[in-house]
CSV table of C-alpha atoms in Angstrom, one decimal:
chain,number,residue,atom,x,y,z
A,22,MET,CA,45.4,-38.1,55.5
A,23,SER,CA,45.3,-37.0,51.9
A,24,HIS,CA,44.2,-33.0,51.6
A,25,VAL,CA,41.7,-32.5,48.8
A,26,VAL,CA,41.0,-28.6,47.6
A,27,VAL,CA,37.2,-28.1,45.9
A,28,LEU,CA,36.8,-25.1,44.1
A,29,GLY,CA,33.5,-23.8,44.5
A,30,ALA,CA,30.5,-24.7,46.7
A,31,GLY,CA,27.6,-25.5,44.2
A,32,LEU,CA,26.0,-28.7,44.1
A,33,ALA,CA,28.5,-30.6,42.2
A,34,GLY,CA,31.4,-29.2,44.4
A,35,LEU,CA,29.3,-29.8,47.5
A,36,ALA,CA,28.6,-33.5,46.3
A,37,ALA,CA,32.2,-34.0,45.6
A,38,ALA,CA,33.0,-32.8,49.5
A,39,CYS,CA,30.4,-35.0,51.1
A,40,HIS,CA,31.9,-38.2,49.1
A,41,LEU,CA,35.4,-37.0,49.8
A,42,VAL,CA,35.0,-36.6,53.5
A,43,GLY,CA,33.1,-39.8,53.7
A,44,ASP,CA,36.6,-41.6,51.7
A,45,GLY,CA,38.8,-40.4,54.6
A,46,HIS,CA,40.3,-36.9,52.9
A,47,ARG,CA,40.7,-33.7,54.8
A,48,VAL,CA,38.7,-31.6,52.4
A,49,THR,CA,38.8,-27.7,52.0
A,50,VAL,CA,36.1,-26.1,49.9
A,51,VAL,CA,37.1,-22.5,48.4
A,52,GLU,CA,33.6,-20.8,47.5
A,53,ARG,CA,33.9,-16.9,45.9
A,54,GLU,CA,30.4,-16.0,47.4
A,55,SER,CA,29.5,-15.7,51.0
A,56,VAL,CA,26.9,-18.6,50.9
A,57,PRO,CA,27.1,-22.2,49.2
A,58,GLY,CA,24.8,-22.6,46.2
A,59,GLY,CA,26.7,-21.5,43.3
A,60,ARG,CA,24.1,-21.7,40.3
A,61,ALA,CA,21.9,-22.8,42.9
A,62,GLY,CA,22.4,-19.3,44.7
A,63,GLN,CA,19.5,-16.9,46.1
A,64,LEU,CA,18.7,-13.2,46.3
A,65,HIS,CA,17.6,-11.4,48.9
A,66,GLN,CA,16.3,-7.9,48.3
A,67,ASP,CA,13.5,-5.7,49.4
A,68,GLY,CA,11.9,-8.4,51.9
A,69,PHE,CA,11.9,-11.1,49.1
A,70,ILE,CA,14.1,-13.9,48.5
A,71,PHE,CA,14.7,-15.2,45.0
A,72,ASP,CA,16.0,-18.9,44.4
A,73,THR,CA,18.4,-17.8,41.4
A,74,GLY,CA,19.1,-20.9,39.9
A,75,PRO,CA,17.1,-24.4,39.1
A,76,THR,CA,13.6,-24.2,40.6
A,77,VAL,CA,12.5,-28.1,39.5
A,78,LEU,CA,14.0,-30.6,41.9
A,79,THR,CA,13.5,-34.4,41.1
A,80,MET,CA,15.1,-37.5,42.0
A,81,PRO,CA,15.9,-36.7,45.7
A,82,ASP,CA,17.6,-40.2,46.2
A,83,LEU,CA,20.4,-38.4,44.3
A,84,ILE,CA,20.5,-35.8,47.1
A,85,ASP,CA,20.3,-38.4,50.2
A,86,ARG,CA,23.2,-40.4,48.6
A,87,PRO,CA,26.0,-37.7,49.2
A,88,LEU,CA,24.5,-36.8,52.4
A,89,ARG,CA,24.9,-40.5,53.4
A,90,ALA,CA,28.3,-40.5,52.1
A,91,ALA,CA,28.9,-37.5,54.8
A,92,GLY,CA,27.2,-39.7,57.8
A,93,SER,CA,23.9,-37.6,57.2
A,94,SER,CA,20.4,-38.3,55.1
A,95,LEU,CA,17.9,-36.3,53.3
A,96,ALA,CA,15.5,-37.2,56.2
A,97,GLU,CA,17.7,-35.5,58.9
A,98,ARG,CA,18.6,-32.7,56.5
A,99,LEU,CA,15.5,-31.4,54.2
A,100,ASP,CA,11.8,-31.5,54.7
A,101,LEU,CA,10.5,-32.2,51.1
A,102,GLN,CA,7.1,-31.6,49.8
A,103,LEU,CA,5.6,-33.2,46.9
A,104,LEU,CA,4.1,-31.2,44.1
A,105,ASP,CA,0.9,-32.1,43.1
A,106,PRO,CA,0.6,-30.8,39.9
A,107,ALA,CA,4.3,-31.1,39.2
A,108,TYR,CA,3.3,-28.7,36.4
A,109,ARG,CA,0.4,-27.0,35.0
A,110,GLY,CA,0.6,-26.3,31.2
A,111,PHE,CA,-1.4,-23.4,29.8
A,112,PHE,CA,-1.8,-23.7,25.9
A,113,ALA,CA,-2.5,-20.9,23.4
A,114,ASP,CA,-6.1,-22.0,22.7
A,115,GLY,CA,-7.2,-21.5,26.3
A,116,SER,CA,-6.9,-25.2,27.5
A,117,GLN,CA,-5.0,-26.4,30.5
A,118,LEU,CA,-3.2,-29.9,31.2
A,119,GLU,CA,-1.6,-30.6,34.4
A,120,VAL,CA,1.3,-33.2,35.2
A,121,ARG,CA,0.2,-35.1,37.9
A,122,HIS,CA,1.9,-37.2,40.3
A,123,GLY,CA,1.2,-41.1,40.0
A,124,HIS,CA,0.6,-43.2,37.1
A,125,GLU,CA,-3.3,-43.3,37.9
A,126,ALA,CA,-3.8,-39.7,38.5
A,127,MET,CA,-2.0,-38.6,35.0
A,128,ARG,CA,-4.0,-41.4,33.4
A,129,ALA,CA,-7.0,-39.9,34.6
A,130,GLU,CA,-6.0,-36.6,33.7
A,131,ILE,CA,-5.1,-37.6,30.0
A,132,HIS,CA,-8.1,-39.4,29.7
A,133,ARG,CA,-10.5,-36.5,30.9
A,134,GLU,CA,-8.6,-34.2,28.7
A,135,CYS,CA,-7.3,-35.8,25.7
A,136,GLY,CA,-9.2,-39.0,25.5
A,137,SER,CA,-9.1,-42.7,25.8
A,138,VAL,CA,-6.8,-43.6,23.1
A,139,ASP,CA,-3.9,-41.5,24.5
A,140,ALA,CA,-4.9,-42.4,27.9
A,141,ALA,CA,-4.0,-46.0,27.1
A,142,ALA,CA,-1.0,-44.7,25.3
A,143,PHE,CA,0.2,-43.5,28.5
A,144,ASP,CA,0.3,-47.0,30.3
A,145,GLU,CA,2.9,-48.3,27.6
A,146,PHE,CA,4.8,-45.0,27.8
A,147,VAL,CA,5.6,-45.1,31.7
A,148,ALA,CA,6.7,-48.6,31.1
A,149,TRP,CA,9.1,-47.8,28.4
A,150,LEU,CA,10.3,-44.9,30.6
A,151,ARG,CA,11.1,-47.2,33.2
A,152,LYS,CA,13.0,-49.5,31.3
A,153,LEU,CA,14.9,-46.8,29.6
A,154,TYR,CA,15.9,-45.3,33.1
A,155,ILE,CA,16.8,-48.8,34.6
A,156,ALA,CA,19.2,-49.3,31.7
A,157,GLU,CA,20.6,-45.7,31.3
A,158,MET,CA,21.2,-44.4,34.7
A,159,PRO,CA,23.9,-46.7,35.9
A,160,ASN,CA,25.2,-47.7,33.2
A,161,PHE,CA,25.4,-44.4,31.0
A,162,ILE,CA,25.0,-41.7,33.3
A,163,ASP,CA,26.2,-42.6,36.9
A,164,ARG,CA,29.7,-43.7,35.6
A,165,ASN,CA,33.2,-42.5,34.7
A,166,PHE,CA,34.5,-43.0,31.0
A,167,ASP,CA,37.9,-43.1,30.0
A,168,ARG,CA,37.3,-43.8,26.5
A,169,PRO,CA,34.3,-43.9,23.9
A,170,THR,CA,35.1,-47.7,23.6
A,171,ASP,CA,34.0,-48.2,27.6
A,172,LEU,CA,30.3,-48.1,26.0
A,173,LEU,CA,31.2,-51.7,25.0
A,174,ALA,CA,32.1,-52.9,28.3
A,175,ARG,CA,28.3,-53.2,29.0
A,176,PRO,CA,27.0,-54.6,25.9
A,177,ARG,CA,23.6,-55.9,27.3
A,178,ALA,CA,22.9,-52.5,28.5
A,179,ALA,CA,23.9,-50.9,25.2
A,180,ALA,CA,22.2,-53.3,23.2
A,181,GLN,CA,18.9,-52.7,25.4
A,182,LEU,CA,19.1,-48.9,25.1
A,183,PHE,CA,19.4,-49.8,21.1
A,184,ALA,CA,16.5,-52.0,21.3
A,185,LEU,CA,14.4,-49.3,23.2
A,186,GLY,CA,14.8,-46.9,20.7
A,187,GLY,CA,17.0,-44.9,22.9
A,188,PHE,CA,19.2,-43.3,20.1
A,189,GLY,CA,16.1,-42.5,17.8
A,190,ARG,CA,14.7,-38.8,18.3
A,191,LEU,CA,12.8,-37.6,20.9
A,192,GLY,CA,9.9,-35.6,19.3
A,193,PRO,CA,9.2,-38.0,16.7
A,194,MET,CA,8.9,-40.7,19.3
A,195,ILE,CA,6.5,-38.6,21.3
A,196,ARG,CA,4.1,-38.0,18.4
A,197,ARG,CA,4.1,-41.4,17.3
A,198,ARG,CA,2.8,-42.5,20.9
A,199,PHE,CA,0.3,-39.6,21.5
A,200,GLN,CA,-2.4,-38.0,19.0
A,201,ASP,CA,-3.1,-34.9,21.4
A,202,GLU,CA,-0.6,-32.2,20.6
A,203,ARG,CA,-0.5,-30.8,24.1
A,204,LEU,CA,0.9,-34.3,25.0
A,205,HIS,CA,4.0,-33.8,22.4
A,206,ARG,CA,4.8,-30.2,24.3
A,207,ILE,CA,4.0,-31.8,27.7
A,208,PHE,CA,6.5,-34.8,27.4
A,209,SER,CA,8.8,-33.7,25.3
A,210,PHE,CA,9.5,-30.0,26.4
A,211,GLN,CA,12.3,-31.7,29.1
A,212,ALA,CA,14.6,-31.8,25.9
A,213,MET,CA,15.2,-28.0,26.5
A,214,TYR,CA,16.9,-29.0,29.7
A,215,ALA,CA,19.8,-30.9,27.8
A,216,GLY,CA,19.7,-27.6,25.6
A,217,LEU,CA,18.3,-29.0,22.3
A,218,ALA,CA,14.8,-29.1,20.4
A,219,PRO,CA,12.7,-31.9,20.9
A,220,ASP,CA,13.2,-33.2,17.5
A,221,ASP,CA,16.7,-33.2,17.9
A,222,ALA,CA,17.1,-34.7,21.2
A,223,LEU,CA,18.0,-38.3,21.2
A,224,SER,CA,15.3,-40.5,23.0
A,225,ILE,CA,17.5,-41.2,25.8
A,226,TYR,CA,16.9,-37.8,27.2
A,227,ALA,CA,13.4,-39.2,27.8
A,228,VAL,CA,15.0,-40.1,31.0
A,229,ILE,CA,14.2,-36.5,32.1
A,230,THR,CA,10.4,-36.6,31.2
A,231,TYR,CA,10.7,-39.7,33.4
A,232,MET,CA,12.3,-38.1,36.5
A,233,ASP,CA,9.5,-35.3,36.3
A,234,SER,CA,6.5,-36.6,35.2
A,235,ILE,CA,7.0,-40.1,36.6
A,236,GLU,CA,9.0,-39.8,39.8
A,237,GLY,CA,7.6,-36.5,40.6
A,238,VAL,CA,8.8,-32.9,41.4
A,239,PHE,CA,9.7,-31.8,44.8
A,240,PHE,CA,10.1,-28.6,46.7
A,241,PRO,CA,12.1,-28.2,49.6
A,242,LYS,CA,11.1,-26.5,52.8
A,243,GLY,CA,13.1,-23.0,53.0
A,244,GLY,CA,13.2,-22.9,48.8
A,245,MET,CA,15.5,-24.5,47.0
A,246,ARG,CA,18.6,-22.7,48.6
A,247,ALA,CA,17.6,-25.6,51.0
A,248,VAL,CA,19.6,-28.0,49.0
A,249,PRO,CA,22.9,-26.7,49.0
A,250,GLU,CA,22.5,-25.6,52.7
A,251,ALA,CA,22.0,-29.1,53.8
A,252,LEU,CA,25.0,-30.5,51.6
A,253,ALA,CA,27.2,-28.0,53.0
A,254,GLY,CA,26.2,-28.6,56.6
A,255,ALA,CA,26.5,-32.1,56.2
A,256,ALA,CA,30.1,-31.9,54.9
A,257,GLU,CA,31.1,-29.3,57.6
A,258,ASP,CA,29.7,-31.5,60.6
A,259,ALA,CA,31.5,-34.6,58.9
A,260,GLY,CA,34.9,-32.5,59.0
A,261,ALA,CA,35.4,-30.5,55.6
A,262,GLN,CA,36.3,-26.9,56.0
A,263,LEU,CA,34.3,-24.6,53.7
A,264,ARG,CA,35.9,-21.1,53.0
A,265,TYR,CA,33.4,-18.5,51.7
A,266,GLY,CA,34.4,-14.9,50.3
A,267,THR,CA,37.6,-16.7,49.0
A,268,THR,CA,38.4,-16.5,45.0
A,269,VAL,CA,41.1,-18.8,43.6
A,270,ALA,CA,43.6,-17.1,41.6
A,271,GLU,CA,45.6,-19.9,39.9
A,272,LEU,CA,46.8,-23.5,40.5
A,273,LEU,CA,49.7,-24.7,42.2
A,274,ARG,CA,51.8,-27.1,39.8
A,275,ASP,CA,55.2,-28.8,39.9
A,276,THR,CA,57.9,-29.3,37.6
A,277,SER,CA,56.0,-32.1,35.9
A,278,GLY,CA,52.7,-30.0,35.6
A,279,ARG,CA,50.9,-32.0,38.5
A,280,VAL,CA,48.5,-29.7,40.3
A,281,ARG,CA,49.8,-29.3,44.2
A,282,GLY,CA,47.4,-27.0,45.5
A,283,VAL,CA,45.9,-23.6,44.7
A,284,VAL,CA,46.7,-19.6,45.5
A,285,THR,CA,44.1,-17.4,46.2
A,286,ASP,CA,43.8,-14.0,45.6
A,287,ASP,CA,45.3,-12.5,48.4
A,288,GLY,CA,48.1,-14.7,47.4
A,289,GLU,CA,47.6,-17.5,50.4
A,290,ARG,CA,48.8,-20.7,48.9
A,291,ILE,CA,46.5,-24.0,49.9
A,292,ALA,CA,48.7,-27.0,49.4
A,293,ALA,CA,46.6,-30.2,48.4
A,294,ASP,CA,46.8,-33.8,46.9
A,295,ALA,CA,44.3,-33.2,44.3
A,296,VAL,CA,42.0,-30.2,43.5
A,297,VAL,CA,38.5,-30.5,42.2
A,298,CYS,CA,37.3,-27.7,39.8
A,299,THR,CA,33.9,-26.8,39.3
A,300,LEU,CA,34.2,-23.6,37.3
A,301,ASP,CA,32.5,-23.8,33.8
A,302,LEU,CA,35.3,-25.8,31.7
A,303,PRO,CA,36.0,-23.4,29.2
A,304,THR,CA,36.7,-20.4,32.3
A,305,ALA,CA,38.8,-23.0,34.1
A,306,TYR,CA,41.1,-23.6,30.9
A,307,LYS,CA,41.2,-20.0,30.2
A,308,TYR,CA,42.0,-18.9,33.8
A,309,LEU,CA,43.5,-21.5,35.6
A,310,LEU,CA,45.3,-23.5,32.6
A,311,PRO,CA,46.2,-20.9,30.2
A,312,ASP,CA,49.6,-22.7,29.2
A,313,VAL,CA,46.9,-26.2,28.3
A,314,ARG,CA,45.3,-26.3,24.9
A,315,PRO,CA,41.5,-27.4,26.1
A,316,PRO,CA,40.3,-30.7,24.7
A,317,ARG,CA,37.7,-29.5,21.4
A,318,ALA,CA,34.9,-31.5,23.6
A,319,VAL,CA,35.3,-28.5,26.3
A,320,GLY,CA,33.4,-26.5,23.5
A,321,GLY,CA,33.5,-22.6,23.2
A,322,LEU,CA,37.1,-22.0,22.8
A,323,LEU,CA,37.7,-24.5,20.1
A,324,GLY,CA,34.1,-25.4,19.0
A,325,GLY,CA,31.8,-27.0,20.6
A,326,ASN,CA,27.8,-26.8,20.4
A,327,TYR,CA,26.1,-24.6,23.9
A,328,SER,CA,22.8,-24.8,25.0
A,329,PRO,CA,20.1,-22.0,24.8
A,330,SER,CA,20.4,-19.5,27.2
A,331,ALA,CA,17.7,-17.9,29.3
A,332,VAL,CA,16.5,-14.4,30.7
A,333,VAL,CA,15.2,-14.7,34.0
A,334,TRP,CA,13.1,-12.2,35.7
A,335,HIS,CA,12.8,-12.1,39.5
A,336,VAL,CA,9.8,-10.0,40.4
A,337,GLY,CA,8.3,-9.7,44.0
A,338,VAL,CA,4.8,-8.3,43.4
A,339,ARG,CA,1.8,-7.3,45.8
A,340,GLY,CA,-0.8,-9.7,45.5
A,341,VAL,CA,-1.2,-13.5,45.2
A,342,PRO,CA,-2.1,-15.5,41.7
A,343,GLU,CA,-5.0,-17.4,41.6
A,344,GLY,CA,-5.7,-20.6,39.4
A,345,LYS,CA,-1.6,-21.2,39.2
A,346,ALA,CA,0.4,-24.1,40.4
A,347,HIS,CA,4.1,-23.5,41.9
A,348,HIS,CA,5.1,-24.3,38.4
A,349,ASN,CA,3.3,-23.1,35.3
A,350,ILE,CA,4.4,-23.6,31.7
A,351,HIS,CA,2.8,-21.1,28.9
A,352,PHE,CA,3.0,-22.5,25.4
A,353,GLY,CA,2.8,-20.3,22.6
A,354,HIS,CA,1.1,-21.1,19.6
A,355,GLU,CA,4.3,-21.9,17.5
A,356,TRP,CA,6.5,-25.0,18.9
A,357,SER,CA,9.2,-26.2,16.0
A,358,GLY,CA,9.7,-22.7,14.4
A,359,ALA,CA,10.5,-21.1,17.9
A,360,PHE,CA,13.1,-23.7,18.4
A,361,GLN,CA,14.5,-22.5,14.9
A,362,ASP,CA,14.6,-19.0,15.9
A,363,LEU,CA,16.5,-19.9,19.3
A,364,LEU,CA,18.7,-22.5,17.9
A,365,LYS,CA,19.7,-21.7,14.3
A,366,ARG,CA,18.5,-18.0,13.4
A,367,GLY,CA,19.9,-16.7,16.9
A,368,THR,CA,17.0,-14.5,17.7
A,369,LEU,CA,14.4,-14.3,20.0
A,370,MET,CA,11.6,-16.8,19.6
A,371,GLY,CA,8.6,-14.9,17.8
A,372,ASP,CA,6.1,-16.8,19.9
A,373,PRO,CA,7.9,-17.9,23.0
A,374,SER,CA,6.8,-20.4,25.9
A,375,ARG,CA,7.8,-19.5,29.2
A,376,LEU,CA,8.1,-20.8,32.7
A,377,VAL,CA,6.6,-18.9,35.8
A,378,THR,CA,7.7,-20.5,38.9
A,379,VAL,CA,5.8,-18.9,41.9
A,380,HIS,CA,8.1,-19.9,44.7
A,381,SER,CA,6.1,-18.0,47.3
A,382,LEU,CA,3.0,-20.5,47.5
A,383,ASP,CA,5.2,-23.2,49.2
A,384,ASP,CA,7.6,-20.8,50.9
A,385,GLU,CA,6.4,-18.5,53.7
A,386,GLU,CA,9.7,-16.9,53.9
A,387,ALA,CA,9.9,-16.2,50.2
A,388,ALA,CA,8.0,-12.7,50.2
A,389,PRO,CA,6.2,-10.5,52.7
A,390,GLU,CA,2.4,-11.5,53.6
A,391,GLY,CA,-0.1,-10.8,50.7
A,392,CYS,CA,2.8,-10.5,47.8
A,393,SER,CA,4.2,-13.1,45.9
A,394,THR,CA,7.6,-14.2,44.6
A,395,LEU,CA,7.6,-15.0,40.7
A,396,TYR,CA,10.9,-16.7,39.0
A,397,VAL,CA,9.9,-16.0,35.1
A,398,LEU,CA,11.9,-17.6,32.6
A,399,GLU,CA,11.9,-17.3,28.8
A,400,PRO,CA,14.4,-19.3,27.0
A,401,VAL,CA,16.8,-17.0,24.7
A,402,PRO,CA,19.9,-17.6,22.4
A,403,ASN,CA,23.3,-18.0,23.7
A,404,LEU,CA,25.9,-15.2,23.1
A,405,GLU,CA,27.7,-17.6,20.4
A,406,VAL,CA,24.7,-17.9,18.2
A,407,GLY,CA,22.8,-15.0,19.1
A,408,ARG,CA,22.5,-11.7,17.3
A,409,ILE,CA,21.0,-9.6,20.3
A,410,ASP,CA,22.3,-6.4,21.9
A,411,TRP,CA,21.5,-6.9,25.4
A,412,GLU,CA,22.0,-3.7,26.5
A,413,ARG,CA,19.3,-2.4,24.4
A,414,GLU,CA,17.3,-5.3,24.6
A,415,ARG,CA,17.1,-5.7,28.1
A,416,GLU,CA,14.2,-2.8,28.8
A,417,PRO,CA,12.0,-4.0,26.1
A,418,MET,CA,12.1,-7.7,27.2
A,419,ARG,CA,11.4,-6.3,30.7
A,420,GLU,CA,8.1,-4.9,29.3
A,421,ARG,CA,7.1,-7.8,27.0
A,422,LEU,CA,7.7,-10.0,30.2
A,423,LEU,CA,5.4,-7.3,32.4
A,424,GLY,CA,2.8,-7.6,29.5
A,425,PHE,CA,3.1,-11.5,29.5
A,426,LEU,CA,2.3,-11.6,33.3
A,427,GLU,CA,-0.5,-9.4,33.0
A,428,GLU,CA,-2.1,-11.0,30.1
A,429,SER,CA,-1.7,-14.8,32.0
A,430,GLY,CA,-3.4,-13.4,35.3
A,431,TYR,CA,-0.6,-12.6,37.6
A,432,PRO,CA,-0.4,-9.9,39.8
A,433,THR,CA,1.8,-7.0,38.5
A,434,ASP,CA,2.1,-4.3,41.0
A,435,VAL,CA,6.1,-4.6,41.3
A,436,VAL,CA,7.6,-3.9,44.6
A,437,THR,CA,11.0,-5.0,43.6
A,438,GLU,CA,12.8,-7.2,40.5
A,439,HIS,CA,16.0,-8.2,39.3
A,440,LEU,CA,16.5,-9.2,35.4
A,441,VAL,CA,19.2,-11.6,34.3
A,442,THR,CA,20.2,-11.8,30.8
A,443,PRO,CA,23.0,-13.8,29.0
A,444,LEU,CA,25.2,-10.9,29.8
A,445,ASP,CA,24.8,-11.5,33.4
A,446,TRP,CA,25.8,-15.3,33.0
A,447,GLN,CA,28.7,-14.6,30.9
A,448,GLN,CA,29.8,-12.0,33.8
A,449,GLN,CA,29.4,-14.9,36.4
A,450,GLY,CA,32.1,-17.1,34.4
A,451,MET,CA,29.4,-19.0,32.3
A,452,ALA,CA,30.6,-19.7,29.0
A,453,ALA,CA,28.4,-18.3,26.1
A,454,GLY,CA,26.5,-16.7,28.5
A,455,THR,CA,24.4,-19.7,29.4
A,456,PRO,CA,23.8,-21.3,32.6
A,457,PHE,CA,23.1,-24.6,31.0
A,458,ALA,CA,26.6,-25.4,29.5
A,459,LEU,CA,27.4,-27.6,26.5
A,460,ALA,CA,24.1,-29.0,24.7
A,461,HIS,CA,23.5,-32.8,24.9
A,462,THR,CA,24.1,-33.5,21.3
A,463,PHE,CA,25.5,-36.8,20.4
A,464,PRO,CA,29.1,-35.7,20.3
A,465,GLN,CA,28.8,-34.1,23.8
A,466,THR,CA,27.2,-37.1,25.4
A,467,GLY,CA,28.3,-39.8,27.6
A,468,PRO,CA,32.1,-40.9,27.0
A,469,PHE,CA,31.9,-37.9,23.9
A,470,ARG,CA,31.6,-35.1,26.4
A,471,ALA,CA,34.0,-33.1,28.2
A,472,PRO,CA,36.0,-35.7,30.7
A,473,ASN,CA,36.4,-35.1,34.1
A,474,VAL,CA,39.9,-35.5,34.0
A,475,ASP,CA,42.7,-34.0,31.6
A,476,ARG,CA,45.7,-36.6,31.3
A,477,ARG,CA,48.1,-33.6,31.1
A,478,VAL,CA,47.4,-32.3,34.2
A,479,PRO,CA,47.6,-34.8,36.8
A,480,GLY,CA,45.8,-34.1,40.6
A,481,LEU,CA,43.4,-31.8,38.8
A,482,VAL,CA,39.4,-33.5,38.5
A,483,PHE,CA,36.4,-31.7,37.3
A,484,ALA,CA,32.9,-31.5,38.3
A,485,GLY,CA,29.7,-29.7,37.3
A,486,SER,CA,27.4,-29.5,34.4
A,487,GLY,CA,30.1,-28.7,31.9
A,488,THR,CA,31.4,-32.5,32.3
A,489,VAL,CA,29.9,-35.7,32.6
A,490,PRO,CA,27.3,-36.6,33.1
A,491,GLY,CA,25.9,-33.4,32.2
A,492,VAL,CA,23.4,-30.4,33.0
A,493,GLY,CA,20.8,-29.8,35.7
A,494,VAL,CA,20.7,-30.9,39.4
A,495,PRO,CA,20.0,-35.0,38.7
A,496,MET,CA,23.4,-34.9,36.5
A,497,VAL,CA,25.6,-32.6,38.6
A,498,LEU,CA,24.9,-34.5,42.0
A,499,PRO,CA,26.3,-37.7,40.5
A,500,SER,CA,29.3,-35.3,38.9
A,501,GLY,CA,30.5,-34.7,42.4
A,502,ARG,CA,30.5,-38.5,43.4
A,503,LEU,CA,32.4,-39.6,39.8
A,504,ALA,CA,34.8,-36.9,40.7
A,505,ALA,CA,35.4,-38.2,44.1
A,506,LEU,CA,36.0,-41.5,42.5
A,507,ARG,CA,38.8,-39.6,40.4
A,508,VAL,CA,40.5,-38.5,43.4
A,509,ARG,CA,40.2,-42.1,44.8
A,510,GLU,CA,42.1,-43.2,42.0
A,511,MET,CA,44.9,-40.6,42.1
A,512,VAL,CA,45.5,-40.4,45.8
A,513,GLY,CA,43.9,-43.9,47.4
């Protein structure tokens, strides 16, 4: 039985562990924190529980797959609640628009708020999104590439993506379909998940819009932290060993350069036939492969275009907000100019749009009785393009976010709080101070993205948001499976 060490108990590492143990490997997961989760972590503070990573959960079948590989299932491990509305959009003119679950419910919402023409356009939009997803997911997302020419191995799918306009630009495509500007924002803000302005993102990333606007947004009982806990539990029950509070200091390599295991920070040597590394790729090359020149696609060290970062303010407050959904998007007056601030000028958005997630509305453990847990996110430049002194800007940002909450009708009697800036992300090992890794520009997409193997370092496989297929929960879960397939190629 071959032994595989997985570095990191985040979603990618845990998915990889589930698939690896299902393939018959002996698996050890090494995690520096005391709990599973990685970027999908948690914070306990003054009686409040905060989910510190992703807050939007879509495509639960992608969680079910690694669970089943480990002999378990989604139904056994998680209790999911469908959120309807998935989002409540608040606009600068005072209007609101909800993203409702189901074709008919969303069509009715559009008809009521935007008119019959846009409601009819929605029918065609849904059909287009479904075709895009069916062509894209199995052929270009959930697949390993060895070279760019592998795109030609499935010419019918590639031709279909071209025919669907998948390589056009998302923003203009949405504007051609809908008249109401609010719909332009509701159906294109997801480009930010790919690290791009809607006018710069390829239309193939409308697949993210499909995932949340059509397939639905869910919330697990116990909070988002329940997802890594479920994966970790399944992996352990199937025989994997999870070692928390353990940091890997270096890779063990033989004279040929092949990886043979890891060395922990206390000097323990753990032998392995293969290692799956889920560290942010520039960090992995810098600290674990200092003698290997990183590929340009890795970014940071030798170029590359990083996603924007975010300030996240975790706030425990007295009171419960009225008229708010689980996920609330507050759009500013400005749209395209705000992205110019963020991505080109490297400044704070002059008129920002913000996300407020109220976990405690659906998680009774998240806050004491009569209180609420708020997750307030504002996109900000990453540390490579940004010109912001976060030591000085930290408190002014906090005051602006407090004023925004008050103006928007949220309770602001703060009991406890924790503010995260790009400097904090950087200190956690995230290149350019962003938790969203490399942006999904065309040269950093699919087979052009940083690969999950480096042929110069046999025995090492990468997983996570920095490599294929990309950023976000629906991407890093398949990333773990793709890493397990690479291990299968290496050691059988």
